[in-house]
Amino acid sequence: MSRVLIVGAGLTGSLCACLLRRELQSSVHITVWDKARGAGGRMSTSRPPDSVCQSADLGAQYISATAAYAQSHHSLYSELLSSGVLCPLDGLIEGLQQRDDVRDYVTPRGMSSLVKHFLSESGADLLLEHHVTGLYRRGASWEVHRKQGDSETFDAVVLTMPVPQILQLQGDVGEMLSVSQREQLDRVEYSSRFALALFFPPDVVFSFDWTARYVSDNSVIRYIAADSRKRHADSGGPSLVVHTSVQFGVDHLEQDKDDVQPIILQELHKLLPGLPQPISIKCQKWRYSQVITCVPDAPGHMTVLDRPLLVAAGDAFVHSNFDGCVESALSTLSVFKASL
Ligand SMILES: Cc1cc2nc3c(=O)[nH]c(=O)nc-3n(C[C@H](O)[C@H](O)[C@H](O)COP(=O)(O)OP(=O)(O)OC[C@H]3O[C@@H](n4cnc5c(N)ncnc54)[C@H](O)[C@@H]3O)c2cc1C
């Protein structure tokens, strides 16, 4: 049995774990490590400190399936719809461009439930607060080092964190990359933005009728969602999510999020005067938000070394959404099938 480590419990990592389990069954022992305290990555769902409020999606908001992807990823969409992880979006989204061949879905239990579904299906050992700092080749294995100072050995490793974080790893990864692979990874670019989640008391009812709104005439705020309404969550206080514009994200990237939060709130109150007082607010800085420039020709993954196997995967190798991560996980699976 091969011991496989997947670094990152985001959508790509959870899909890799699930597909490897389904296709390779007992020939692999799968472990997933993530540096965060919860699974989800950029599909994270934030829970308020007070359980009387609904949760809020700080990163990804919808799953938008083109007709082509709805067909090619049909079995995954059916699985998610029949298990209630996905349901069709039916609220009013102001400013959303009409796309004839696209169907939008939401996650009634929050975006992280999508990732948790695949992790649970995979039966993988999930270890949170496991921050990988370096990878060292030791004969036919990888010795993987953690921030806490200890290390563990695996037969194969899949890295699913954003590309700049892969390039920051210590050890042998940098040396294993060919010149052209390094050039391709160096060219990958991400947008940056801030997200705010506001959690309100149960008696609050929003005075506007939209579920979400794209804002075009404000330099700070790009998107606002009545997150609980988007997901038909009717018990508990409502939640509101705000995404800043990419330009604002870039301009304030090196500032502390506690200093940026009041600027976003000030603009929010201009856009929504009379907004009630929230019980709590969470601010998230997405340094690596969505991929602007992906690896050329969107190959799905990059094999850094055949033996011991080391693969880099994630949305940067296709494009930044649900179907991009599915494509990346499928192409990673094909490497494992050929290798094992
Ligand atoms: C604001 C925003 C809005 C978006 N909107 C949409 C949308 O509406 N629809 C859509 O489909 N997509 C959307 N996306 C894109 C989507 O969220 C991503 O494409 C997808 O979540 C990427 O998943 P991933 O697993 O490849 O990477 P990630 O989700 O980034 O997962 C990587 C994981 O690796 C972990 N990690 C990083 N470094 C280490 C380390 N050294 N050791 C251990 N763990 C590590 C991280 O904690 C993270 O959990 C949005 C993203 C953002 C940020």
mmCIF file of C-alpha atoms and ligand atoms in Angstrom:
data_model
loop_
_atom_site.group_PDB
_atom_site.id
_atom_site.type_symbol
_atom_site.label_atom_id
_atom_site.label_comp_id
_atom_site.label_asym_id
_atom_site.label_seq_id
_atom_site.Cartn_x
_atom_site.Cartn_y
_atom_site.Cartn_z
ATOM 1 C CA MET A 1 0.000 0.000 0.000
ATOM 2 C CA SER A 2 1.340 3.445 -0.943
ATOM 3 C CA ARG A 3 1.256 6.166 1.673
ATOM 4 C CA VAL A 4 -0.012 9.293 -0.086
ATOM 5 C CA LEU A 5 0.059 12.763 1.463
ATOM 6 C CA ILE A 6 -2.207 15.456 0.050
ATOM 7 C CA VAL A 7 -1.195 18.920 1.247
ATOM 8 C CA GLY A 8 -4.262 21.190 1.419
ATOM 9 C CA ALA A 9 -7.834 20.427 2.505
ATOM 10 C CA GLY A 10 -9.402 22.755 -0.065
ATOM 11 C CA LEU A 11 -11.562 21.620 -2.970
ATOM 12 C CA THR A 12 -8.697 20.212 -5.078
ATOM 13 C CA GLY A 13 -7.177 18.313 -2.139
ATOM 14 C CA SER A 14 -10.529 16.871 -1.034
ATOM 15 C CA LEU A 15 -11.417 15.831 -4.606
ATOM 16 C CA CYS A 16 -7.986 14.224 -5.106
ATOM 17 C CA ALA A 17 -8.490 12.262 -1.877
ATOM 18 C CA CYS A 18 -11.990 11.157 -2.878
ATOM 19 C CA LEU A 19 -11.107 10.171 -6.461
ATOM 20 C CA LEU A 20 -7.938 8.335 -5.376
ATOM 21 C CA ARG A 21 -9.952 6.347 -2.826
ATOM 22 C CA ARG A 22 -12.702 5.504 -5.344
ATOM 23 C CA GLU A 23 -10.343 4.496 -8.143
ATOM 24 C CA LEU A 24 -7.385 2.984 -6.303
ATOM 25 C CA GLN A 25 -9.193 1.744 -3.169
ATOM 26 C CA SER A 26 -6.987 -0.243 -0.811
ATOM 27 C CA SER A 27 -3.762 0.282 -2.775
ATOM 28 C CA VAL A 28 -3.380 3.736 -1.189
ATOM 29 C CA HIS A 29 -3.439 5.053 2.353
ATOM 30 C CA ILE A 30 -4.420 8.715 2.072
ATOM 31 C CA THR A 31 -3.544 11.446 4.549
ATOM 32 C CA VAL A 32 -4.564 15.090 4.132
ATOM 33 C CA TRP A 33 -2.717 17.867 5.971
ATOM 34 C CA ASP A 34 -3.833 21.492 6.141
ATOM 35 C CA LYS A 35 -2.272 24.371 8.010
ATOM 36 C CA ALA A 36 -5.694 25.888 8.787
ATOM 37 C CA ARG A 37 -7.966 25.044 11.716
ATOM 38 C CA GLY A 38 -10.764 23.909 9.404
ATOM 39 C CA ALA A 39 -11.204 22.328 5.977
ATOM 40 C CA GLY A 40 -12.368 24.378 2.980
ATOM 41 C CA GLY A 41 -9.448 26.561 1.850
ATOM 42 C CA ARG A 42 -10.860 29.278 -0.420
ATOM 43 C CA MET A 43 -14.255 27.574 -0.125
ATOM 44 C CA SER A 44 -14.373 28.476 3.554
ATOM 45 C CA THR A 45 -17.495 29.003 5.633
ATOM 46 C CA SER A 46 -17.167 31.176 8.692
ATOM 47 C CA ARG A 47 -19.189 30.349 11.802
ATOM 48 C CA PRO A 48 -20.045 33.259 14.103
ATOM 49 C CA PRO A 49 -18.932 33.039 17.738
ATOM 50 C CA ASP A 50 -22.601 33.146 18.715
ATOM 51 C CA SER A 51 -24.633 30.196 17.411
ATOM 52 C CA VAL A 52 -27.829 32.300 17.097
ATOM 53 C CA CYS A 53 -26.463 33.583 13.743
ATOM 54 C CA GLN A 54 -26.138 31.886 10.361
ATOM 55 C CA SER A 55 -22.712 31.112 8.932
ATOM 56 C CA ALA A 56 -21.238 32.982 5.942
ATOM 57 C CA ASP A 57 -19.127 32.035 2.913
ATOM 58 C CA LEU A 58 -16.050 34.259 2.909
ATOM 59 C CA GLY A 59 -14.562 32.912 -0.341
ATOM 60 C CA ALA A 60 -16.363 31.174 -3.220
ATOM 61 C CA GLN A 61 -20.063 32.058 -3.510
ATOM 62 C CA TYR A 62 -21.697 29.921 -6.208
ATOM 63 C CA ILE A 63 -20.981 26.944 -8.373
ATOM 64 C CA SER A 64 -21.556 28.029 -11.957
ATOM 65 C CA ALA A 65 -21.706 25.076 -14.332
ATOM 66 C CA THR A 66 -21.426 25.647 -18.066
ATOM 67 C CA ALA A 67 -23.383 23.200 -20.228
ATOM 68 C CA ALA A 68 -20.125 21.526 -21.242
ATOM 69 C CA TYR A 69 -18.940 21.019 -17.649
ATOM 70 C CA ALA A 70 -22.442 19.984 -16.483
ATOM 71 C CA GLN A 71 -22.106 17.167 -18.994
ATOM 72 C CA SER A 72 -18.468 16.176 -18.493
ATOM 73 C CA HIS A 73 -18.721 16.364 -14.658
ATOM 74 C CA HIS A 74 -22.286 15.004 -14.634
ATOM 75 C CA SER A 75 -21.658 12.249 -12.065
ATOM 76 C CA LEU A 76 -20.195 14.690 -9.497
ATOM 77 C CA TYR A 77 -23.028 17.207 -10.013
ATOM 78 C CA SER A 78 -25.632 14.420 -9.607
ATOM 79 C CA GLU A 79 -23.926 13.186 -6.451
ATOM 80 C CA LEU A 80 -23.853 16.690 -4.918
ATOM 81 C CA LEU A 81 -27.457 17.495 -5.895
ATOM 82 C CA SER A 82 -28.877 14.186 -4.680
ATOM 83 C CA SER A 83 -27.036 14.428 -1.348
ATOM 84 C CA GLY A 84 -28.331 17.987 -0.817
ATOM 85 C CA VAL A 85 -24.827 19.525 -0.815
ATOM 86 C CA LEU A 86 -25.830 21.642 -3.861
ATOM 87 C CA CYS A 87 -29.164 23.155 -4.818
ATOM 88 C CA PRO A 88 -30.113 25.544 -7.638
ATOM 89 C CA LEU A 89 -29.656 29.270 -6.977
ATOM 90 C CA ASP A 90 -33.001 31.004 -7.245
ATOM 91 C CA GLY A 91 -32.560 34.441 -5.626
ATOM 92 C CA LEU A 92 -32.202 37.782 -7.389
ATOM 93 C CA ILE A 93 -28.566 38.631 -8.167
ATOM 94 C CA GLU A 94 -28.374 42.280 -9.205
ATOM 95 C CA GLY A 95 -25.732 43.051 -11.808
ATOM 96 C CA LEU A 96 -24.957 39.411 -12.644
ATOM 97 C CA GLN A 97 -24.324 39.091 -16.368
ATOM 98 C CA GLN A 98 -26.781 36.723 -18.017
ATOM 99 C CA ARG A 99 -25.046 33.638 -19.343
ATOM 100 C CA ASP A 100 -27.348 31.416 -21.359
ATOM 101 C CA ASP A 101 -25.409 28.193 -21.035
ATOM 102 C CA VAL A 102 -24.610 28.488 -17.289
ATOM 103 C CA ARG A 103 -26.508 27.076 -14.309
ATOM 104 C CA ASP A 104 -25.749 28.487 -10.846
ATOM 105 C CA TYR A 105 -25.901 26.424 -7.674
ATOM 106 C CA VAL A 106 -25.534 27.238 -3.980
ATOM 107 C CA THR A 107 -24.570 25.137 -0.973
ATOM 108 C CA PRO A 108 -27.343 25.209 1.692
ATOM 109 C CA ARG A 109 -24.853 24.257 4.447
ATOM 110 C CA GLY A 110 -22.111 26.590 3.215
ATOM 111 C CA MET A 111 -19.292 26.213 0.698
ATOM 112 C CA SER A 112 -17.082 24.249 3.078
ATOM 113 C CA SER A 113 -19.742 21.496 3.125
ATOM 114 C CA LEU A 114 -18.730 20.740 -0.469
ATOM 115 C CA VAL A 115 -15.136 20.123 0.565
ATOM 116 C CA LYS A 116 -16.217 18.207 3.678
ATOM 117 C CA HIS A 117 -18.430 15.970 1.538
ATOM 118 C CA PHE A 118 -15.476 14.808 -0.571
ATOM 119 C CA LEU A 119 -13.193 14.468 2.462
ATOM 120 C CA SER A 120 -15.754 12.297 4.187
ATOM 121 C CA GLU A 121 -16.213 10.160 1.047
ATOM 122 C CA SER A 122 -12.432 9.694 0.837
ATOM 123 C CA GLY A 123 -12.050 8.166 4.294
ATOM 124 C CA ALA A 124 -8.668 9.959 4.420
ATOM 125 C CA ASP A 125 -6.944 10.819 7.688
ATOM 126 C CA LEU A 126 -7.464 14.589 7.926
ATOM 127 C CA LEU A 127 -4.959 16.421 10.094
ATOM 128 C CA LEU A 128 -5.573 20.145 10.572
ATOM 129 C CA GLU A 129 -3.031 22.663 11.880
ATOM 130 C CA HIS A 130 -0.377 20.678 10.000
ATOM 131 C CA HIS A 131 1.688 23.343 8.247
ATOM 132 C CA VAL A 132 4.157 21.892 5.709
ATOM 133 C CA THR A 133 7.429 23.830 5.562
ATOM 134 C CA GLY A 134 9.619 21.607 3.368
ATOM 135 C CA LEU A 135 9.979 18.386 1.370
ATOM 136 C CA TYR A 136 13.213 16.352 1.236
ATOM 137 C CA ARG A 137 13.832 13.390 -1.034
ATOM 138 C CA ARG A 138 14.965 10.316 0.932
ATOM 139 C CA GLY A 139 15.519 7.430 -1.528
ATOM 140 C CA ALA A 140 12.090 6.245 -2.707
ATOM 141 C CA SER A 141 10.164 8.482 -0.276
ATOM 142 C CA TRP A 142 9.458 12.086 0.609
ATOM 143 C CA GLU A 143 10.256 13.351 4.079
ATOM 144 C CA VAL A 144 7.733 16.069 4.782
ATOM 145 C CA HIS A 145 8.592 18.657 7.437
ATOM 146 C CA ARG A 146 6.070 20.564 9.526
ATOM 147 C CA LYS A 147 6.272 23.980 11.160
ATOM 148 C CA GLN A 148 6.074 22.293 14.576
ATOM 149 C CA GLY A 149 9.516 20.793 13.823
ATOM 150 C CA ASP A 150 8.649 17.129 13.257
ATOM 151 C CA SER A 151 8.512 15.210 9.961
ATOM 152 C CA GLU A 152 6.854 12.165 8.380
ATOM 153 C CA THR A 153 7.655 10.024 5.359
ATOM 154 C CA PHE A 154 5.324 9.335 2.414
ATOM 155 C CA ASP A 155 5.603 7.418 -0.876
ATOM 156 C CA ALA A 156 3.841 10.134 -2.901
ATOM 157 C CA VAL A 157 2.849 13.749 -2.269
ATOM 158 C CA VAL A 158 0.282 16.056 -3.929
ATOM 159 C CA LEU A 159 0.657 19.797 -3.282
ATOM 160 C CA THR A 160 -2.596 21.755 -3.723
ATOM 161 C CA MET A 161 -1.806 25.101 -2.127
ATOM 162 C CA PRO A 162 -1.564 28.287 -4.263
ATOM 163 C CA VAL A 163 1.559 28.235 -6.470
ATOM 164 C CA PRO A 164 3.512 30.995 -4.614
ATOM 165 C CA GLN A 165 3.159 28.896 -1.444
ATOM 166 C CA ILE A 166 4.507 25.822 -3.291
ATOM 167 C CA LEU A 167 7.510 27.867 -4.422
ATOM 168 C CA GLN A 168 8.170 28.974 -0.826
ATOM 169 C CA LEU A 169 8.661 25.374 0.398
ATOM 170 C CA GLN A 170 12.121 24.514 1.689
ATOM 171 C CA GLY A 171 14.031 21.399 0.687
ATOM 172 C CA ASP A 172 14.250 19.706 -2.679
ATOM 173 C CA VAL A 173 11.114 20.901 -4.534
ATOM 174 C CA GLY A 174 12.807 23.954 -6.075
ATOM 175 C CA GLU A 175 15.734 21.864 -7.326
ATOM 176 C CA MET A 176 13.469 19.196 -8.832
ATOM 177 C CA LEU A 177 11.668 21.737 -11.035
ATOM 178 C CA SER A 178 13.012 22.015 -14.570
ATOM 179 C CA VAL A 179 13.798 25.497 -15.903
ATOM 180 C CA SER A 180 10.615 25.528 -17.987
ATOM 181 C CA GLN A 181 8.459 24.291 -15.077
ATOM 182 C CA ARG A 182 9.881 27.040 -12.858
ATOM 183 C CA GLU A 183 9.151 29.641 -15.560
ATOM 184 C CA GLN A 184 5.576 28.392 -15.905
ATOM 185 C CA LEU A 185 4.986 28.541 -12.141
ATOM 186 C CA ASP A 186 6.614 31.972 -11.849
ATOM 187 C CA ARG A 187 4.108 33.333 -14.368
ATOM 188 C CA VAL A 188 1.026 32.292 -12.334
ATOM 189 C CA GLU A 189 -0.826 35.328 -10.960
ATOM 190 C CA TYR A 190 -3.664 35.710 -8.473
ATOM 191 C CA SER A 191 -6.023 38.555 -7.686
ATOM 192 C CA SER A 192 -6.183 39.731 -4.063
ATOM 193 C CA ARG A 193 -9.182 40.998 -2.152
ATOM 194 C CA PHE A 194 -10.626 41.383 1.317
ATOM 195 C CA ALA A 195 -13.875 39.784 2.475
ATOM 196 C CA LEU A 196 -16.070 40.771 5.419
ATOM 197 C CA ALA A 197 -18.739 38.634 7.061
ATOM 198 C CA LEU A 198 -21.276 40.443 9.232
ATOM 199 C CA PHE A 199 -23.460 38.409 11.594
ATOM 200 C CA PHE A 200 -26.782 39.895 12.781
ATOM 201 C CA PRO A 201 -29.217 39.113 15.617
ATOM 202 C CA PRO A 202 -32.223 36.851 14.804
ATOM 203 C CA ASP A 203 -34.761 39.730 14.768
ATOM 204 C CA VAL A 204 -32.979 41.548 11.886
ATOM 205 C CA VAL A 205 -34.735 41.527 8.501
ATOM 206 C CA PHE A 206 -32.861 43.125 5.576
ATOM 207 C CA SER A 207 -34.777 45.953 3.907
ATOM 208 C CA PHE A 208 -33.507 45.164 0.364
ATOM 209 C CA ASP A 209 -34.977 42.433 -1.829
ATOM 210 C CA TRP A 210 -31.887 41.119 -3.608
ATOM 211 C CA THR A 211 -29.924 38.029 -2.624
ATOM 212 C CA ALA A 212 -26.644 39.409 -3.907
ATOM 213 C CA ARG A 213 -25.521 42.501 -5.755
ATOM 214 C CA TYR A 214 -22.516 43.280 -7.927
ATOM 215 C CA VAL A 215 -21.496 46.899 -7.252
ATOM 216 C CA SER A 216 -20.054 48.770 -10.222
ATOM 217 C CA ASP A 217 -19.858 52.362 -8.937
ATOM 218 C CA ASN A 218 -17.722 51.979 -5.805
ATOM 219 C CA SER A 219 -13.940 51.749 -5.700
ATOM 220 C CA VAL A 220 -13.855 49.706 -2.476
ATOM 221 C CA ILE A 221 -16.757 47.240 -2.661
ATOM 222 C CA ARG A 222 -17.408 44.941 -5.615
ATOM 223 C CA TYR A 223 -19.969 42.452 -4.251
ATOM 224 C CA ILE A 224 -22.458 42.130 -1.384
ATOM 225 C CA ALA A 225 -24.479 38.998 -0.570
ATOM 226 C CA ALA A 226 -27.246 38.355 1.921
ATOM 227 C CA ASP A 227 -25.497 35.082 2.509
ATOM 228 C CA SER A 228 -28.154 33.354 4.623
ATOM 229 C CA ARG A 229 -30.832 34.347 2.070
ATOM 230 C CA LYS A 230 -28.676 33.016 -0.772
ATOM 231 C CA ARG A 231 -28.702 29.609 0.924
ATOM 232 C CA HIS A 232 -32.343 29.664 2.167
ATOM 233 C CA ALA A 233 -31.127 29.480 5.765
ATOM 234 C CA ASP A 234 -34.201 30.564 7.710
ATOM 235 C CA SER A 235 -33.290 29.855 11.336
ATOM 236 C CA GLY A 236 -30.979 32.183 13.240
ATOM 237 C CA GLY A 237 -29.837 35.717 12.519
ATOM 238 C CA PRO A 238 -28.961 36.648 8.930
ATOM 239 C CA SER A 239 -25.421 37.064 7.625
ATOM 240 C CA LEU A 240 -24.011 39.471 5.041
ATOM 241 C CA VAL A 241 -20.837 38.990 2.984
ATOM 242 C CA VAL A 242 -18.865 41.814 1.349
ATOM 243 C CA HIS A 243 -16.040 41.367 -1.170
ATOM 244 C CA THR A 244 -13.799 44.290 -2.019
ATOM 245 C CA SER A 245 -12.663 45.178 -5.520
ATOM 246 C CA VAL A 246 -9.393 43.628 -6.665
ATOM 247 C CA GLN A 247 -7.774 47.075 -6.939
ATOM 248 C CA PHE A 248 -8.628 47.842 -3.305
ATOM 249 C CA GLY A 249 -7.208 44.427 -2.365
ATOM 250 C CA VAL A 250 -3.957 45.174 -4.174
ATOM 251 C CA ASP A 251 -3.678 48.710 -2.734
ATOM 252 C CA HIS A 252 -4.134 47.515 0.875
ATOM 253 C CA LEU A 253 -2.516 44.063 0.629
ATOM 254 C CA GLU A 254 0.279 44.735 3.116
ATOM 255 C CA GLN A 255 -1.969 46.481 5.641
ATOM 256 C CA ASP A 256 -3.303 44.738 8.720
ATOM 257 C CA LYS A 257 -6.870 43.572 8.168
ATOM 258 C CA ASP A 258 -7.946 45.295 11.413
ATOM 259 C CA ASP A 259 -6.944 48.622 9.801
ATOM 260 C CA VAL A 260 -8.739 47.826 6.544
ATOM 261 C CA GLN A 261 -12.026 46.627 8.087
ATOM 262 C CA PRO A 262 -13.255 50.155 9.109
ATOM 263 C CA ILE A 263 -12.672 51.453 5.546
ATOM 264 C CA ILE A 264 -14.834 48.666 4.083
ATOM 265 C CA LEU A 265 -17.535 49.178 6.739
ATOM 266 C CA GLN A 266 -17.662 52.915 6.026
ATOM 267 C CA GLU A 267 -18.287 52.241 2.316
ATOM 268 C CA LEU A 268 -20.837 49.534 3.149
ATOM 269 C CA HIS A 269 -22.888 51.994 5.195
ATOM 270 C CA LYS A 270 -22.863 54.412 2.238
ATOM 271 C CA LEU A 271 -24.215 51.659 -0.032
ATOM 272 C CA LEU A 272 -26.681 50.295 2.562
ATOM 273 C CA PRO A 273 -27.683 53.197 4.824
ATOM 274 C CA GLY A 274 -29.619 52.061 7.883
ATOM 275 C CA LEU A 275 -27.957 48.633 7.983
ATOM 276 C CA PRO A 276 -28.520 47.331 11.557
ATOM 277 C CA GLN A 277 -25.660 46.777 13.993
ATOM 278 C CA PRO A 278 -24.107 43.298 13.614
ATOM 279 C CA ILE A 279 -23.326 41.066 16.612
ATOM 280 C CA SER A 280 -19.914 40.241 15.194
ATOM 281 C CA ILE A 281 -17.735 40.832 12.129
ATOM 282 C CA LYS A 282 -15.010 38.710 10.561
ATOM 283 C CA CYS A 283 -12.461 40.137 8.113
ATOM 284 C CA GLN A 284 -10.472 37.894 5.771
ATOM 285 C CA LYS A 285 -7.539 38.893 3.585
ATOM 286 C CA TRP A 286 -7.369 36.752 0.432
ATOM 287 C CA ARG A 287 -3.791 37.291 -0.720
ATOM 288 C CA TYR A 288 -4.361 34.525 -3.279
ATOM 289 C CA SER A 289 -7.982 34.935 -4.323
ATOM 290 C CA GLN A 290 -8.699 33.847 -7.908
ATOM 291 C CA VAL A 291 -6.159 32.863 -10.548
ATOM 292 C CA ILE A 292 -5.701 35.585 -13.182
ATOM 293 C CA THR A 293 -2.929 33.858 -15.140
ATOM 294 C CA CYS A 294 -2.894 30.085 -14.922
ATOM 295 C CA VAL A 295 -0.133 27.660 -15.945
ATOM 296 C CA PRO A 296 0.042 27.849 -19.785
ATOM 297 C CA ASP A 297 -2.333 25.523 -21.637
ATOM 298 C CA ALA A 298 -4.079 24.615 -18.339
ATOM 299 C CA PRO A 299 -2.510 21.158 -18.015
ATOM 300 C CA GLY A 300 -4.453 20.214 -14.843
ATOM 301 C CA HIS A 301 -1.349 19.321 -12.818
ATOM 302 C CA MET A 302 2.453 19.375 -12.940
ATOM 303 C CA THR A 303 4.502 16.260 -12.224
ATOM 304 C CA VAL A 304 7.571 17.564 -10.401
ATOM 305 C CA LEU A 305 9.112 14.093 -9.975
ATOM 306 C CA ASP A 306 8.003 10.614 -11.117
ATOM 307 C CA ARG A 307 9.678 8.598 -8.362
ATOM 308 C CA PRO A 308 9.022 9.256 -5.543
ATOM 309 C CA LEU A 309 5.938 10.844 -7.056
ATOM 310 C CA LEU A 310 5.462 14.569 -6.436
ATOM 311 C CA VAL A 311 2.577 16.346 -8.140
ATOM 312 C CA ALA A 312 1.458 19.980 -7.954
ATOM 313 C CA ALA A 313 -2.267 20.560 -8.547
ATOM 314 C CA GLY A 314 -5.016 23.102 -7.907
ATOM 315 C CA ASP A 315 -6.988 25.798 -9.673
ATOM 316 C CA ALA A 316 -3.784 27.455 -10.999
ATOM 317 C CA PHE A 317 -3.354 24.469 -13.330
ATOM 318 C CA VAL A 318 -6.796 24.894 -14.988
ATOM 319 C CA HIS A 319 -8.947 27.854 -13.896
ATOM 320 C CA SER A 320 -10.310 29.264 -10.681
ATOM 321 C CA ASN A 321 -13.641 27.624 -9.954
ATOM 322 C CA PHE A 322 -15.296 24.348 -9.005
ATOM 323 C CA ASP A 323 -14.891 22.745 -12.427
ATOM 324 C CA GLY A 324 -11.266 23.875 -12.668
ATOM 325 C CA CYS A 325 -10.519 22.043 -9.401
ATOM 326 C CA VAL A 326 -12.403 18.938 -10.656
ATOM 327 C CA GLU A 327 -10.308 18.944 -13.852
ATOM 328 C CA SER A 328 -7.125 19.284 -11.804
ATOM 329 C CA ALA A 329 -8.098 16.410 -9.488
ATOM 330 C CA LEU A 330 -9.018 14.196 -12.465
ATOM 331 C CA SER A 331 -5.694 14.818 -14.152
ATOM 332 C CA THR A 332 -3.841 14.144 -10.861
ATOM 333 C CA LEU A 333 -5.751 10.866 -10.603
ATOM 334 C CA SER A 334 -4.565 9.852 -14.067
ATOM 335 C CA VAL A 335 -0.922 10.370 -12.964
ATOM 336 C CA PHE A 336 -1.436 8.145 -9.931
ATOM 337 C CA LYS A 337 -3.169 5.453 -11.983
ATOM 338 C CA ALA A 338 -0.220 5.363 -14.373
ATOM 339 C CA SER A 339 2.345 5.474 -11.566
ATOM 340 C CA LEU A 340 0.897 2.995 -9.063
HETATM 341 C C1 LIG B 1 -13.192 35.711 -2.774
HETATM 342 C C2 LIG B 1 -13.284 34.491 -3.649
HETATM 343 C C3 LIG B 1 -14.422 34.277 -4.414
HETATM 344 C C4 LIG B 1 -14.511 33.145 -5.233
HETATM 345 N N1 LIG B 1 -15.674 32.909 -5.909
HETATM 346 C C5 LIG B 1 -15.843 31.721 -6.520
HETATM 347 C C6 LIG B 1 -17.132 31.324 -6.991
HETATM 348 O O1 LIG B 1 -18.125 32.043 -6.824
HETATM 349 N N2 LIG B 1 -17.244 30.111 -7.607
HETATM 350 C C7 LIG B 1 -16.179 29.253 -7.734
HETATM 351 O O2 LIG B 1 -16.357 28.134 -8.259
HETATM 352 N N3 LIG B 1 -14.951 29.602 -7.274
HETATM 353 C C8 LIG B 1 -14.764 30.792 -6.666
HETATM 354 N N4 LIG B 1 -13.556 31.120 -6.134
HETATM 355 C C9 LIG B 1 -12.391 30.266 -6.449
HETATM 356 C C10 LIG B 1 -12.385 28.977 -5.631
HETATM 357 O O3 LIG B 1 -12.619 29.264 -4.287
HETATM 358 C C11 LIG B 1 -11.026 28.291 -5.814
HETATM 359 O O4 LIG B 1 -10.807 28.053 -7.202
HETATM 360 C C12 LIG B 1 -10.929 26.957 -5.092
HETATM 361 O O5 LIG B 1 -11.467 27.015 -3.800
HETATM 362 C C13 LIG B 1 -9.458 26.549 -5.054
HETATM 363 O O6 LIG B 1 -9.339 25.333 -4.340
HETATM 364 P P1 LIG B 1 -7.911 24.664 -4.138
HETATM 365 O O7 LIG B 1 -8.138 23.442 -3.316
HETATM 366 O O8 LIG B 1 -7.227 24.509 -5.442
HETATM 367 O O9 LIG B 1 -7.040 25.723 -3.311
HETATM 368 P P2 LIG B 1 -7.316 26.276 -1.812
HETATM 369 O O10 LIG B 1 -8.770 26.354 -1.538
HETATM 370 O O11 LIG B 1 -6.500 27.509 -1.677
HETATM 371 O O12 LIG B 1 -6.720 25.114 -0.870
HETATM 372 C C14 LIG B 1 -5.367 25.054 -0.542
HETATM 373 C C15 LIG B 1 -5.257 24.640 0.922
HETATM 374 O O13 LIG B 1 -3.873 24.478 1.231
HETATM 375 C C16 LIG B 1 -3.661 24.906 2.549
HETATM 376 N N5 LIG B 1 -2.235 25.241 2.657
HETATM 377 C C17 LIG B 1 -1.557 26.264 2.075
HETATM 378 N N6 LIG B 1 -0.263 26.197 2.386
HETATM 379 C C18 LIG B 1 -0.109 25.114 3.197
HETATM 380 C C19 LIG B 1 1.007 24.515 3.854
HETATM 381 N N7 LIG B 1 2.246 25.021 3.719
HETATM 382 N N8 LIG B 1 0.793 23.398 4.615
HETATM 383 C C20 LIG B 1 -0.455 22.868 4.740
HETATM 384 N N9 LIG B 1 -1.541 23.397 4.139
HETATM 385 C C21 LIG B 1 -1.361 24.495 3.364
HETATM 386 C C22 LIG B 1 -4.585 26.107 2.717
HETATM 387 O O14 LIG B 1 -4.879 26.329 4.092
HETATM 388 C C23 LIG B 1 -5.808 25.671 1.910
HETATM 389 O O15 LIG B 1 -6.786 25.051 2.732
HETATM 390 C C24 LIG B 1 -13.433 32.223 -5.295
HETATM 391 C C25 LIG B 1 -12.299 32.429 -4.505
HETATM 392 C C26 LIG B 1 -12.232 33.544 -3.675
HETATM 393 C C27 LIG B 1 -11.032 33.712 -2.779
#
